[in-house]
Coordinates of C-alpha atoms and ligand atoms in Angstrom, one line a residue:
Chain H
M102 CA -24.5 -8.6 -12.7
K103 CA -23.5 -11.2 -10.0
I104 CA -20.9 -9.9 -7.5
L105 CA -18.5 -11.9 -5.4
V106 CA -16.9 -10.2 -2.3
P107 CA -14.1 -12.1 -0.6
I108 CA -13.9 -11.3 3.1
K109 CA -11.1 -12.1 5.5
R110 CA -11.2 -12.5 9.2
V111 CA -8.5 -10.4 10.8
I112 CA -7.5 -9.0 14.2
D113 CA -9.5 -5.8 14.7
Y114 CA -7.6 -2.7 13.7
N115 CA -7.8 -1.2 17.2
V116 CA -5.9 -4.2 18.8
V117 CA -2.2 -3.9 19.6
V118 CA -1.0 -7.2 18.1
Q119 CA 1.2 -9.4 20.2
I120 CA 3.6 -12.1 19.1
H121 CA 3.1 -15.6 20.4
D122 CA 6.0 -17.2 22.5
N123 CA 6.7 -19.5 19.5
H124 CA 7.7 -16.4 17.5
R125 CA 5.8 -17.8 14.5
D126 CA 2.2 -16.7 15.3
V127 CA 0.4 -13.7 16.7
V128 CA -1.8 -14.0 19.8
T129 CA -5.4 -14.4 18.9
D130 CA -6.9 -15.9 22.1
N131 CA -9.5 -13.5 23.5
V132 CA -8.6 -11.0 20.8
K133 CA -11.3 -9.1 18.9
M134 CA -11.7 -10.3 15.3
S135 CA -13.4 -8.4 12.5
I136 CA -14.0 -8.3 8.8
N137 CA -10.9 -6.7 7.2
P138 CA -12.0 -3.1 7.0
F139 CA -11.3 -2.9 3.2
D140 CA -13.4 -5.9 2.6
E141 CA -16.3 -4.4 4.5
I142 CA -16.1 -1.3 2.2
A143 CA -16.1 -3.6 -0.8
L144 CA -19.2 -5.4 0.5
E145 CA -20.9 -2.1 1.2
E146 CA -20.3 -1.0 -2.4
A147 CA -21.6 -4.3 -3.7
I148 CA -24.8 -4.0 -1.7
R149 CA -25.3 -0.5 -3.0
L150 CA -24.9 -1.7 -6.5
V151 CA -27.7 -4.2 -5.9
E152 CA -29.9 -1.6 -4.2
S153 CA -29.4 0.7 -7.2
G154 CA -30.4 -2.1 -9.6
D155 CA -27.0 -2.2 -11.2
A156 CA -26.3 -5.7 -9.8
T157 CA -28.5 -8.7 -9.2
S158 CA -26.8 -10.4 -6.2
V159 CA -23.8 -10.4 -3.8
D160 CA -22.2 -13.5 -2.4
C161 CA -19.4 -13.4 0.0
V162 CA -16.6 -15.9 0.4
A163 CA -14.2 -16.4 3.3
I164 CA -11.1 -18.5 3.2
G165 CA -9.7 -19.7 6.5
C166 CA -10.6 -21.1 9.9
E167 CA -14.2 -22.3 10.8
Q168 CA -14.7 -19.2 13.0
S169 CA -14.7 -17.1 9.8
Q170 CA -18.4 -18.0 9.8
E171 CA -18.8 -15.2 12.3
Q172 CA -17.6 -12.7 9.7
I173 CA -19.7 -14.3 7.0
R174 CA -22.8 -14.0 9.3
Q175 CA -21.9 -10.4 9.7
A176 CA -21.6 -9.9 5.9
L177 CA -25.0 -11.6 5.5
A178 CA -26.5 -9.3 8.1
M179 CA -25.1 -6.3 6.1
G180 CA -26.9 -7.5 3.1
A181 CA -25.0 -10.3 1.2
D182 CA -27.3 -12.9 -0.2
K183 CA -25.2 -16.0 0.3
G184 CA -22.0 -16.9 2.2
I185 CA -19.4 -19.4 1.2
L186 CA -16.7 -20.7 3.5
V187 CA -13.6 -22.5 2.2
P188 CA -12.0 -23.9 5.3
T189 CA -8.2 -23.9 5.2
D190 CA -5.4 -23.7 7.7
D191 CA -3.9 -20.3 8.5
A192 CA -0.9 -20.7 6.3
I193 CA -3.1 -21.0 3.2
A194 CA -5.4 -18.2 4.4
Q195 CA -2.4 -15.9 4.7
D196 CA -0.9 -16.8 1.3
P197 CA -2.2 -14.4 -1.4
L198 CA -1.4 -16.9 -4.3
C199 CA -3.3 -19.7 -2.6
C200 CA -6.2 -17.5 -1.9
A201 CA -6.2 -16.1 -5.5
Q202 CA -6.3 -19.7 -6.8
I203 CA -9.2 -20.6 -4.6
L204 CA -11.0 -17.4 -5.6
Q205 CA -10.4 -18.3 -9.2
R206 CA -12.3 -21.5 -8.8
I207 CA -15.1 -19.9 -6.8
A208 CA -15.5 -17.1 -9.3
T209 CA -15.4 -19.4 -12.3
D210 CA -17.8 -22.0 -10.8
G211 CA -20.2 -19.3 -9.7
E212 CA -20.0 -17.4 -12.9
Y213 CA -19.5 -14.0 -11.2
D214 CA -19.2 -10.9 -13.3
L215 CA -17.4 -8.8 -10.8
V216 CA -15.2 -9.6 -7.9
L217 CA -15.1 -6.6 -5.6
M218 CA -12.6 -6.9 -2.8
G219 CA -10.4 -5.0 -0.3
K220 CA -7.1 -3.7 -1.6
Q221 CA -5.2 -5.2 1.2
A222 CA -5.7 -7.1 4.5
I223 CA -4.6 -5.2 7.6
D224 CA -2.9 -8.3 9.0
N225 CA -0.2 -9.2 6.4
D226 CA -0.6 -5.9 4.5
C227 CA 0.2 -7.8 1.2
N228 CA -2.0 -5.9 -1.2
Q229 CA -1.7 -8.8 -3.8
T230 CA -4.7 -11.1 -3.9
G231 CA -7.0 -9.0 -6.2
Q232 CA -4.3 -8.3 -8.8
M233 CA -3.4 -12.0 -8.7
L234 CA -7.0 -13.1 -9.2
A235 CA -7.3 -10.7 -12.1
G236 CA -4.1 -12.2 -13.7
L237 CA -5.3 -15.8 -13.2
M238 CA -8.7 -15.0 -14.6
D239 CA -7.2 -13.0 -17.4
W240 CA -9.6 -10.2 -16.5
P241 CA -9.1 -6.5 -16.4
Q242 CA -8.4 -5.0 -13.0
A243 CA -9.0 -1.6 -11.3
T244 CA -7.2 -1.4 -8.0
F245 CA -7.4 1.1 -5.1
A246 CA -10.9 2.4 -6.1
S247 CA -12.1 5.5 -4.3
E248 CA -15.1 6.0 -6.6
L249 CA -17.0 3.4 -8.7
K250 CA -19.9 4.0 -11.0
P251 CA -21.6 1.9 -13.7
S252 CA -20.9 3.6 -17.0
K253 CA -23.6 4.2 -19.6
S254 CA -21.7 2.3 -22.2
G255 CA -21.5 -0.8 -19.9
G256 CA -18.8 -1.7 -17.5
L257 CA -17.6 0.4 -14.6
E258 CA -15.9 3.7 -14.4
V259 CA -13.4 3.5 -11.5
A260 CA -11.4 6.4 -9.9
R261 CA -8.2 4.9 -8.4
E262 CA -6.0 6.4 -5.7
V263 CA -2.4 6.5 -7.0
D264 CA 0.7 8.2 -5.7
G265 CA 0.4 11.3 -7.8
G266 CA -3.4 11.8 -7.3
T267 CA -6.3 10.0 -9.0
E268 CA -6.6 8.0 -12.2
V269 CA -9.8 7.1 -13.9
L270 CA -10.2 3.8 -15.7
R271 CA -13.1 2.1 -17.5
V272 CA -13.3 -1.6 -17.2
K273 CA -15.7 -4.0 -18.8
C274 CA -17.0 -6.9 -16.7
P275 CA -16.0 -9.5 -15.9
A276 CA -13.4 -7.7 -13.8
V277 CA -11.7 -7.4 -10.5
V278 CA -12.0 -4.2 -8.6
T279 CA -10.1 -3.6 -5.3
V280 CA -11.2 -0.8 -3.0
D281 CA -9.6 1.9 -0.9
L282 CA -10.9 3.3 2.3
R283 CA -12.5 6.4 0.9
L284 CA -15.0 4.6 -1.3
N285 CA -17.8 4.6 1.2
E286 CA -18.7 4.2 4.8
P287 CA -20.1 0.8 5.6
R288 CA -23.6 0.7 7.2
Y289 CA -24.4 -0.3 10.7
I290 CA -26.0 -3.6 11.2
S291 CA -29.3 -3.7 13.1
L292 CA -30.6 -6.5 15.3
P293 CA -33.4 -7.4 12.8
N294 CA -30.7 -7.7 10.1
I295 CA -28.7 -10.1 12.3
M296 CA -31.8 -12.2 13.0
Q297 CA -32.7 -12.3 9.3
A298 CA -29.1 -13.3 8.3
K299 CA -29.5 -16.5 10.3
Q300 CA -31.9 -17.7 7.6
K301 CA -29.6 -16.9 4.7
P302 CA -27.6 -19.8 3.1
L303 CA -24.0 -20.4 4.3
E304 CA -22.2 -23.1 2.3
S305 CA -19.0 -24.8 3.2
I306 CA -16.8 -26.0 0.3
S307 CA -13.6 -27.9 1.2
L308 CA -10.5 -27.8 -0.9
D309 CA -11.0 -31.6 -1.4
A310 CA -14.4 -30.9 -2.9
L311 CA -12.8 -28.3 -5.2
G312 CA -10.2 -30.9 -6.0
M313 CA -7.4 -28.6 -5.0
T314 CA -4.2 -29.3 -3.1
L315 CA -2.4 -26.1 -2.2
S316 CA 0.8 -25.3 -0.4
P317 CA 2.2 -21.8 0.1
L318 CA 5.4 -21.1 -1.8
V319 CA 6.6 -18.6 0.8
T320 CA 7.0 -19.7 4.4
R321 CA 7.0 -17.6 7.5
D322 CA 10.1 -18.4 9.5
R323 CA 9.8 -16.0 12.4
L324 CA 8.1 -12.9 13.8
D325 CA 9.8 -10.1 15.7
Y326 CA 9.0 -6.7 17.0
P327 CA 10.8 -3.9 15.2
T328 CA 13.4 -2.1 17.3
P329 CA 11.5 0.4 19.3
R330 CA 12.2 4.1 18.9
Q331 CA 13.7 5.7 22.0
S332 CA 11.2 8.3 23.1
G333 CA 12.8 11.7 23.3
Q334 CA 12.1 14.9 25.1
V335 CA 8.7 16.6 25.5
F336 CA 8.6 20.3 26.1
V337 CA 5.9 22.6 27.2
D338 CA 7.7 25.9 26.6
V339 CA 7.8 26.9 22.9
D340 CA 10.9 29.0 23.2
V341 CA 12.9 26.3 25.0
F342 CA 11.7 23.8 22.4
L343 CA 12.7 26.0 19.4
K344 CA 16.1 26.7 21.0
K345 CA 16.7 22.9 21.5
L346 CA 15.8 22.2 17.9
D347 CA 18.3 24.9 16.8
E348 CA 21.1 23.6 19.2
D349 CA 20.7 20.1 17.9
G350 CA 20.8 21.4 14.3
I351 CA 17.9 19.4 13.2
W352 CA 17.0 21.7 10.3
D353 CA 20.5 21.6 8.8
Chain P
M230 CA 27.0 -18.2 -13.0
G231 CA 26.1 -15.4 -10.6
L232 CA 22.7 -14.4 -9.5
K233 CA 20.8 -13.0 -12.4
V234 CA 18.8 -9.9 -11.2
L235 CA 16.4 -7.7 -13.1
L236 CA 15.4 -4.4 -11.7
V237 CA 12.0 -3.1 -13.1
A238 CA 12.3 0.7 -13.2
T239 CA 8.9 2.4 -13.1
H240 CA 8.3 6.1 -13.8
N241 CA 5.6 8.8 -13.9
G242 CA 6.2 9.6 -17.6
Q243 CA 8.7 12.4 -16.7
S244 CA 11.3 10.7 -14.7
L245 CA 12.1 7.5 -12.8
D246 CA 10.0 7.0 -9.7
E247 CA 12.0 8.2 -6.6
Q248 CA 11.6 4.7 -5.0
V249 CA 13.7 3.1 -7.9
H250 CA 16.8 4.9 -6.6
H251 CA 16.4 3.2 -3.2
S252 CA 15.8 -0.3 -4.7
V253 CA 19.1 0.1 -6.5
T254 CA 20.8 0.2 -3.1
A255 CA 18.9 -3.0 -2.1
V256 CA 19.9 -4.8 -5.3
R257 CA 23.5 -3.7 -4.9
S258 CA 23.6 -5.5 -1.5
L259 CA 23.2 -8.7 -3.5
T260 CA 25.1 -8.1 -6.7
S261 CA 27.1 -5.3 -8.2
V262 CA 25.8 -5.9 -11.8
F263 CA 22.2 -6.4 -12.9
D264 CA 19.9 -5.6 -15.7
V265 CA 17.1 -3.0 -15.8
A266 CA 13.7 -3.0 -17.6
V267 CA 11.6 0.0 -18.5
T268 CA 8.3 0.1 -20.3
G269 CA 6.3 3.0 -21.6
H270 CA 5.6 5.2 -24.6
H271 CA 7.9 8.1 -25.7
I272 CA 10.2 7.7 -22.8
D273 CA 13.6 8.8 -24.1
P274 CA 14.4 10.9 -21.0
I275 CA 13.5 7.9 -18.8
I276 CA 15.6 5.5 -20.8
A277 CA 18.5 7.9 -20.5
E278 CA 18.1 8.0 -16.7
A279 CA 17.8 4.2 -16.5
S280 CA 21.1 3.8 -18.4
R281 CA 22.8 5.9 -15.6
I282 CA 21.7 3.5 -12.8
D283 CA 24.8 2.4 -11.0
G284 CA 25.4 -1.2 -11.8
A285 CA 23.0 -1.4 -14.8
Q286 CA 24.5 -3.7 -17.5
K287 CA 21.7 -4.0 -20.0
V288 CA 18.6 -1.7 -20.0
F289 CA 15.7 -3.5 -21.7
V290 CA 13.2 -1.1 -23.2
V291 CA 9.8 -2.1 -24.3
T292 CA 7.7 0.7 -25.9
D293 CA 4.1 0.7 -27.1
L294 CA 1.2 3.1 -27.0
L295 CA -0.7 0.7 -24.6
L296 CA 2.2 1.0 -22.2
D297 CA 1.8 4.7 -21.9
K298 CA 0.0 4.8 -18.6
Q299 CA 1.8 1.9 -17.0
L300 CA -1.5 -0.1 -16.6
A301 CA -1.1 -3.5 -15.0
E302 CA -2.3 -5.6 -17.9
P303 CA -0.1 -4.4 -20.7
V304 CA 2.9 -4.0 -18.5
T305 CA 2.5 -7.6 -17.3
Q306 CA 2.4 -8.7 -21.0
A307 CA 5.5 -6.7 -21.8
L308 CA 7.5 -7.9 -18.9
S309 CA 6.5 -11.6 -19.0
P310 CA 9.1 -12.7 -21.5
L311 CA 11.9 -10.9 -19.5
V312 CA 10.9 -12.4 -16.1
A313 CA 11.5 -15.8 -17.5
L314 CA 15.2 -15.0 -17.9
Y315 CA 16.1 -14.0 -14.3
D316 CA 16.5 -15.6 -10.9
L317 CA 15.3 -12.5 -9.0
V318 CA 13.1 -9.7 -10.3
V319 CA 13.0 -6.5 -8.1
F320 CA 10.4 -3.8 -8.1
S321 CA 10.2 -0.7 -5.9
S322 CA 7.1 -0.5 -3.8
N323 CA 4.6 2.3 -4.8
T324 CA 1.1 2.4 -6.2
T325 CA 2.3 1.7 -9.8
T326 CA 4.1 -1.5 -8.9
K327 CA 1.6 -2.6 -6.3
N328 CA -0.8 -2.7 -9.2
I329 CA 1.5 -4.6 -11.6
L330 CA 3.7 -7.0 -9.6
P331 CA 1.1 -9.4 -8.1
R332 CA -0.6 -9.8 -11.5
L333 CA 2.7 -10.5 -13.2
A334 CA 3.6 -13.0 -10.4
A335 CA 0.3 -14.8 -10.6
V336 CA 0.6 -15.2 -14.4
H337 CA 3.9 -17.0 -13.7
K338 CA 2.5 -18.9 -10.7
I339 CA 5.1 -17.2 -8.5
S340 CA 4.3 -16.1 -5.0
P341 CA 6.0 -12.7 -4.6
I342 CA 7.4 -11.1 -1.5
T343 CA 6.3 -7.4 -1.3
D344 CA 7.4 -4.5 0.8
V345 CA 10.8 -6.0 1.7
C346 CA 12.6 -3.9 4.4
E347 CA 15.7 -6.2 4.6
I348 CA 17.2 -8.7 2.2
L349 CA 18.8 -11.5 4.3
S350 CA 19.7 -13.6 1.2
K351 CA 18.4 -14.2 -2.2
R352 CA 15.8 -16.4 -0.7
S353 CA 15.1 -14.8 2.7
F354 CA 13.6 -11.5 3.5
K355 CA 12.1 -9.3 6.2
R356 CA 8.9 -7.4 5.7
P357 CA 6.6 -5.4 8.0
I358 CA 3.1 -6.7 8.8
Y359 CA 0.3 -5.4 11.0
A360 CA 1.0 -1.8 10.0
G361 CA 4.7 -2.2 10.8
N362 CA 4.1 -3.4 14.4
I363 CA 5.7 -6.7 13.6
I364 CA 8.5 -7.7 11.3
E365 CA 8.0 -11.0 9.5
T366 CA 11.0 -13.1 8.3
V367 CA 10.0 -15.2 5.2
S368 CA 11.8 -17.5 2.9
T369 CA 11.1 -19.3 -0.3
K370 CA 12.4 -22.2 -2.4
Q371 CA 10.9 -20.9 -5.6
P372 CA 13.4 -21.0 -8.5
K373 CA 12.4 -17.5 -9.5
V374 CA 11.8 -14.9 -6.9
L375 CA 9.8 -11.6 -7.3
I376 CA 10.1 -9.0 -4.7
S377 CA 9.4 -5.3 -4.1
I378 CA 11.5 -3.1 -1.9
R379 CA 10.3 -0.6 0.6
A380 CA 12.1 2.6 -0.2
A381 CA 12.0 3.9 3.3
S382 CA 14.3 1.1 4.4
Y383 CA 17.1 1.8 2.0
Q384 CA 19.3 4.8 1.2
R385 CA 19.2 6.4 -2.2
T386 CA 21.9 5.5 -4.8
P387 CA 22.5 8.5 -7.0
L388 CA 22.6 8.0 -10.8
L389 CA 26.0 8.0 -12.5
D390 CA 27.0 11.1 -14.4
Q391 CA 27.5 9.0 -17.6
A392 CA 25.4 6.3 -19.1
S393 CA 26.8 2.8 -18.3
G394 CA 23.9 0.5 -19.2
K395 CA 23.6 -0.7 -22.7
I396 CA 20.2 0.1 -24.2
V397 CA 18.5 -2.9 -25.7
H398 CA 15.1 -2.4 -27.4
K399 CA 12.9 -5.4 -27.1
A400 CA 10.0 -6.0 -29.4
C401 CA 6.9 -7.4 -27.7
A402 CA 4.1 -9.4 -29.1
A403 CA 0.9 -7.5 -29.9
L404 CA -0.5 -6.2 -26.6
R405 CA -4.1 -6.9 -25.7
K406 CA -6.1 -4.0 -24.3
Y407 CA -8.0 -4.7 -21.0
A408 CA -8.9 -1.6 -19.1
E409 CA -9.5 1.8 -20.8
Y410 CA -7.6 4.7 -19.5
K411 CA -9.8 7.8 -19.1
K412 CA -7.9 10.5 -17.3
S413 CA -5.6 11.4 -14.4
I414 CA -6.3 14.1 -11.9
I415 CA -2.8 14.9 -10.9
L416 CA -2.6 17.8 -8.6
K417 CA 0.5 19.8 -9.4
Q418 CA 2.6 20.4 -6.3
D419 CA 5.0 23.2 -6.6
R420 CA 6.8 21.9 -3.5
P421 CA 9.2 19.0 -2.9
D422 CA 8.0 15.5 -3.5
L423 CA 6.9 13.7 -0.3
A424 CA 8.9 10.6 -1.3
A425 CA 12.1 12.5 -1.8
A426 CA 12.1 15.4 0.6
K427 CA 14.6 15.7 3.5
I428 CA 12.0 17.5 5.7
V429 CA 8.3 16.7 5.8
I430 CA 5.7 18.7 7.7
S431 CA 2.4 16.7 8.1
G432 CA -0.9 18.0 9.4
G433 CA -3.7 16.1 11.0
R434 CA -7.3 16.6 12.2
G435 CA -6.0 19.1 14.7
L436 CA -5.7 21.7 12.0
G437 CA -9.5 21.9 12.0
S438 CA -10.1 23.1 8.4
A439 CA -8.7 23.3 4.9
A440 CA -8.2 27.1 5.5
D441 CA -6.2 26.5 8.6
F442 CA -4.2 23.7 7.0
K443 CA -2.4 26.6 5.2
L444 CA -0.4 27.0 8.4
V445 CA 1.3 23.7 7.5
Y446 CA 2.2 25.0 4.0
R447 CA 3.6 28.2 5.5
L448 CA 5.9 26.3 7.9
A449 CA 6.9 23.9 5.0
D450 CA 7.8 26.8 2.8
Q451 CA 10.2 28.2 5.3
L452 CA 12.0 24.8 5.5
N453 CA 11.7 23.9 1.8
A454 CA 9.8 20.9 3.1
A455 CA 7.2 18.5 1.6
V456 CA 3.7 18.4 3.0
G457 CA 2.0 15.3 4.3
A458 CA -1.2 14.5 6.1
S459 CA -3.0 12.0 8.3
R460 CA -5.9 10.1 6.9
A461 CA -8.3 12.1 9.1
A462 CA -7.0 15.3 7.4
V463 CA -7.5 13.7 4.0
D464 CA -11.0 12.4 4.9
A465 CA -12.0 15.8 6.2
G466 CA -11.0 17.3 2.9
F467 CA -8.2 19.5 4.1
V468 CA -5.9 18.0 1.4
S469 CA -6.1 15.4 -1.4
N470 CA -5.4 11.7 -1.0
D471 CA -1.8 11.8 -2.4
Y472 CA -0.7 13.5 0.8
Q473 CA -1.6 10.6 3.1
V474 CA 1.1 9.1 5.1
G475 CA 0.6 5.7 6.7
Q476 CA -0.2 2.0 6.4
T477 CA -2.5 2.7 3.4
G478 CA -0.8 5.8 2.2
K479 CA 2.9 6.7 1.6
I480 CA 5.6 5.2 3.6
I481 CA 8.4 7.6 4.0
A482 CA 11.6 8.1 6.0
P483 CA 12.8 11.7 5.7
S484 CA 15.5 13.2 7.9
V485 CA 13.0 15.2 9.8
Y486 CA 9.3 14.5 10.1
V487 CA 7.1 17.1 11.9
A488 CA 3.6 15.9 12.9
V489 CA 1.3 18.8 13.6
G490 CA -2.1 18.0 15.3
I491 CA -1.7 14.3 14.6
S492 CA -2.4 11.9 17.4
G493 CA -0.1 9.1 16.2
A494 CA -2.5 6.2 15.4
I495 CA -0.6 3.0 14.6
Q496 CA -1.8 3.2 11.0
H497 CA -0.2 6.7 10.7
M498 CA 3.0 5.7 12.4
A499 CA 3.4 2.8 10.0
G500 CA 4.2 5.5 7.4
M501 CA 6.7 7.6 9.2
K502 CA 8.3 5.6 12.1
D503 CA 11.5 5.2 10.1
S504 CA 12.2 8.9 9.9
R505 CA 15.5 9.9 11.3
I506 CA 14.1 12.6 13.6
I507 CA 10.4 13.0 14.6
V508 CA 9.0 16.2 15.9
A509 CA 5.5 16.4 17.3
I510 CA 3.2 19.3 18.2
N511 CA 0.0 18.4 20.0
N512 CA -2.0 19.9 22.8
D513 CA -2.8 16.5 24.4
E514 CA 0.2 15.4 26.5
D515 CA -1.1 11.8 26.3
A516 CA -1.1 11.7 22.5
P517 CA 0.6 8.4 21.4
I518 CA 2.8 10.4 19.0
F519 CA 4.8 11.6 22.0
T520 CA 6.0 8.0 22.7
V521 CA 7.8 7.9 19.4
C522 CA 9.0 11.5 18.8
D523 CA 12.5 12.8 19.5
Y524 CA 11.2 16.3 20.2
G525 CA 7.7 17.0 21.4
L526 CA 5.9 20.1 22.3
V527 CA 2.7 20.1 24.3
G528 CA 0.8 23.2 23.1
D529 CA -1.8 24.7 20.9
L530 CA -0.6 24.4 17.3
F531 CA -2.3 27.7 16.4
T532 CA 0.1 29.6 18.7
V533 CA 3.1 27.3 18.3
V534 CA 3.3 27.0 14.5
P535 CA 3.2 30.8 13.8
K536 CA 5.9 31.2 16.4
M537 CA 8.0 28.5 14.7
I538 CA 7.5 30.2 11.3
S539 CA 8.7 33.6 12.6
H540 CA 11.6 32.0 14.5
I541 CA 12.8 30.1 11.4
K542 CA 12.4 33.3 9.3
K543 CA 14.6 35.2 11.8
R544 CA 17.1 32.4 11.9
K545 CA 17.6 32.5 8.2
K546 CA 18.6 36.2 8.2
Ligands
LIG644 C1 -7.6 0.1 7.8 C2 -7.2 1.5 8.3 C3 -6.1 2.1 7.6 C4 -5.7 3.4 8.0 N1 -4.7 3.9 7.3 C5 -4.2 5.2 7.7 C6 -3.1 5.8 7.1 O1 -2.5 5.3 6.1 N2 -2.7 7.0 7.5 C7 -3.3 7.6 8.6 O2 -2.8 8.7 9.0 N3 -4.3 7.0 9.2 C8 -4.8 5.9 8.8 N4 -5.9 5.3 9.4 C9 -6.7 6.1 10.4 C10 -6.0 6.1 11.8 O3 -6.5 5.0 12.5 C11 -6.4 7.4 12.5 O4 -7.8 7.6 12.5 C12 -5.9 8.7 11.9 O5 -4.5 8.6 11.6 C13 -6.1 9.9 12.8 O6 -5.6 11.1 12.2 P1 -5.3 12.3 13.1 O7 -4.1 12.0 14.0 O8 -5.1 13.5 12.2 O9 -6.6 12.6 13.9 P2 -6.9 12.4 15.4 O10 -6.6 11.0 15.9 O11 -8.3 12.9 15.7 O12 -5.9 13.4 16.1 C14 -5.9 14.7 16.1 C15 -4.9 15.2 17.1 O13 -4.8 16.7 17.0 C16 -4.6 17.2 18.3 N5 -5.1 18.5 18.3 C17 -6.4 19.0 18.2 N6 -6.4 20.3 18.2 C18 -5.1 20.7 18.4 C19 -4.5 22.0 18.6 N7 -5.3 23.2 18.6 N8 -3.2 22.1 18.8 C20 -2.5 20.9 18.9 N9 -3.0 19.7 18.7 C21 -4.3 19.6 18.5 C22 -5.4 16.2 19.2 O14 -4.9 16.2 20.5 C23 -5.2 14.9 18.5 O15 -4.1 14.2 19.1 C24 -6.4 4.0 9.0 C25 -7.4 3.4 9.7 C26 -7.8 2.1 9.3 C27 -9.0 1.5 10.0

C-alpha cells in the first residue's frame, strides 16, 4: 500500500495572527510557520502503517510557496520517503478545490492506494479538501478519523468523530481518510533524522509540467477582526459574584 | 425569476439537526420561499418536520437503504440531480454536512463557501478563519453557489404548527456503495443538547479527573444546562469527544456559557465567543478567559462550584 500525505505550511497555532495593512493578507514576516497540526498527525499515522508492515511507503506533497520545502524537509525527517512540492501562489494554495484538483493528479500519477490527510487546515479552517479529493477520484472517504486499523478482510476500519459520538466505517482502498487530533501524538524529530532527511528526494513539479491551469472560483475580498467582546467584571469574592449574577438575572 | 434556493435538511435519524433551524433564518434573509431536500431511510417523522419549515415550498424526499446513515457518498449521489436545479444550495454546518458538502461540490466542480457567519448577498459572504480570530469576506461569480451556515451566527426559526411544504418523493438512480457502515457509539445524554441549550456549563483540565468532572454535571443539573468541555478535558478522558467545544469541536452560542477550569485558548474560544453571556471560574487571574468573559471569578473551583450549586438550589426554593 502506497500512501500519500498532503502537508500544508501554516502559521503556527500558538501565533496570534495579525491582518496586513492591505486588509487582504495576514502578516507572515518573522512569523513562526509549521506543518498544519492535523497533517502532522496524518503523517505520523502513515509512518506507523509503514512501520507495522501494513504500508510500503509514504510520500508527502505540499502545495504552495517555495518555502514549503521547510515543511517537506520536516516531514522527511519524521519518516516520509519522498517529498513533492507543487509551487503555486497563495490564492491557489488557499483554495480547497484547486488543491483537490492538484492532489487528484498527484494521486493518480503516483498510483497511491491511500491519501491520508488532515481534516482541516488551521489557517482557513475549510475542512473541504479531503472530501473533494475523494469526490474527484470517485473513492470512498472516511473523515475525522480518531482510530484507524487495517482490517483483516482488507481495507481499513476507521472510527470517526461525529457530533453525536463515534461512527465506525470500513473502507476499501483506494480511499481518502482525513484525521482528527486524537488519532495519535506525532513523534519528535531527532537531529540524526534531520541530517538523514537531507539525503531524501524532494521533487518539484510545476503546474505547467502537470499541464494544469487553475484559478480559484472564490475570491477573498477583505479581512477584518471580529468585533471584540467587552471584558466584564472579575470578582474575587464568591458571595459578591453570585449576588451579581442573580441581580443581573443571567439564569432567567 | 427569483433566486432559487434549496435547503438541505440533515438529521440524526430521529429529528432534524438543530443547526437546520438556524439555517432557515439565514435562508429567509435572502428569500421568503425556498425548497427543502431530505434524504434517508424510514424517515417519516423527519419528512413531517421538514414540511413544517417556515418558507418551505416543496420538500424533496429521497429514500434508500443506503441513505440510512447519511454517509457522504450515497447522499452525494442522491442530491446531485437536485443541485443542478438551484442557484444556491444551503447546508447547516455540522459533522454530517462537513462530510457531505465538499464531496458534492467537487463532483459538480463547484467551490463551496463553508461556515458562513453572514450573508452579504447571494454572491458574497463572511466566514471566520484562523479559529475565528479573523473574519474573511469572500465572493464568487460561480453560477451555482454552495454554502454552509454556522448555526451560532443565526437565531433559530421555529417550525410552523402546520405543514406548509408540499412533499415530493424523488426516485434516484441505483446508488453505489462505497464505504461500509459498521456501527455508531452514540453516548446517550439524558441532558439538554449542547447545540440547542440556553445554558452550557463547560469543564476543562482544571477539573483534574473524570470523577471530579461530576461537579460540572451537578451544576448543570441545577440549571437544566448542557455540558461541554475543552479539548484538554476530552484528551484527559474526563468526557467523550462529542462534548468538545472549539475550533475543531462544536461551535455554539448559548445565552449563558460557564467555563469552569478552562484557560481560554484561542482554539477553545473559537467555539463559544458568540455566547450572549460568558461566565468564567479560574484560579489564575491571568487566564485569557478573563479577557472575554462578562463575569469572572478568581478562585478555586472546588470551593466555588459547590457554593454555586447550593446557592442556586436555595434560590429555586
Ligand atoms: C489544531 C488545534 C485545535 C484545537 N482545537 C481545540 C478545540 O476545539 N477546543 C479546545 O478546547 N481546545 C482545542 N485545542 C487545544 C487548546 O489549544 C488548549 O490546549 C485547550 O483548550 C486547553 O484546555 P483547558 O483550558 O481545559 O486546559 P488548560 O489550558 O490547561 O487550562 C486549565 C485551566 O484550569 C485552571 N485551573 C486549574 N485548577 C483549577 C482550580 N482548582 N480552580 C480553578 N481553576 C483551575 C488553570 O488556571 C487553567 O487556566 C486545539 C489545539 C490545536 C493545536
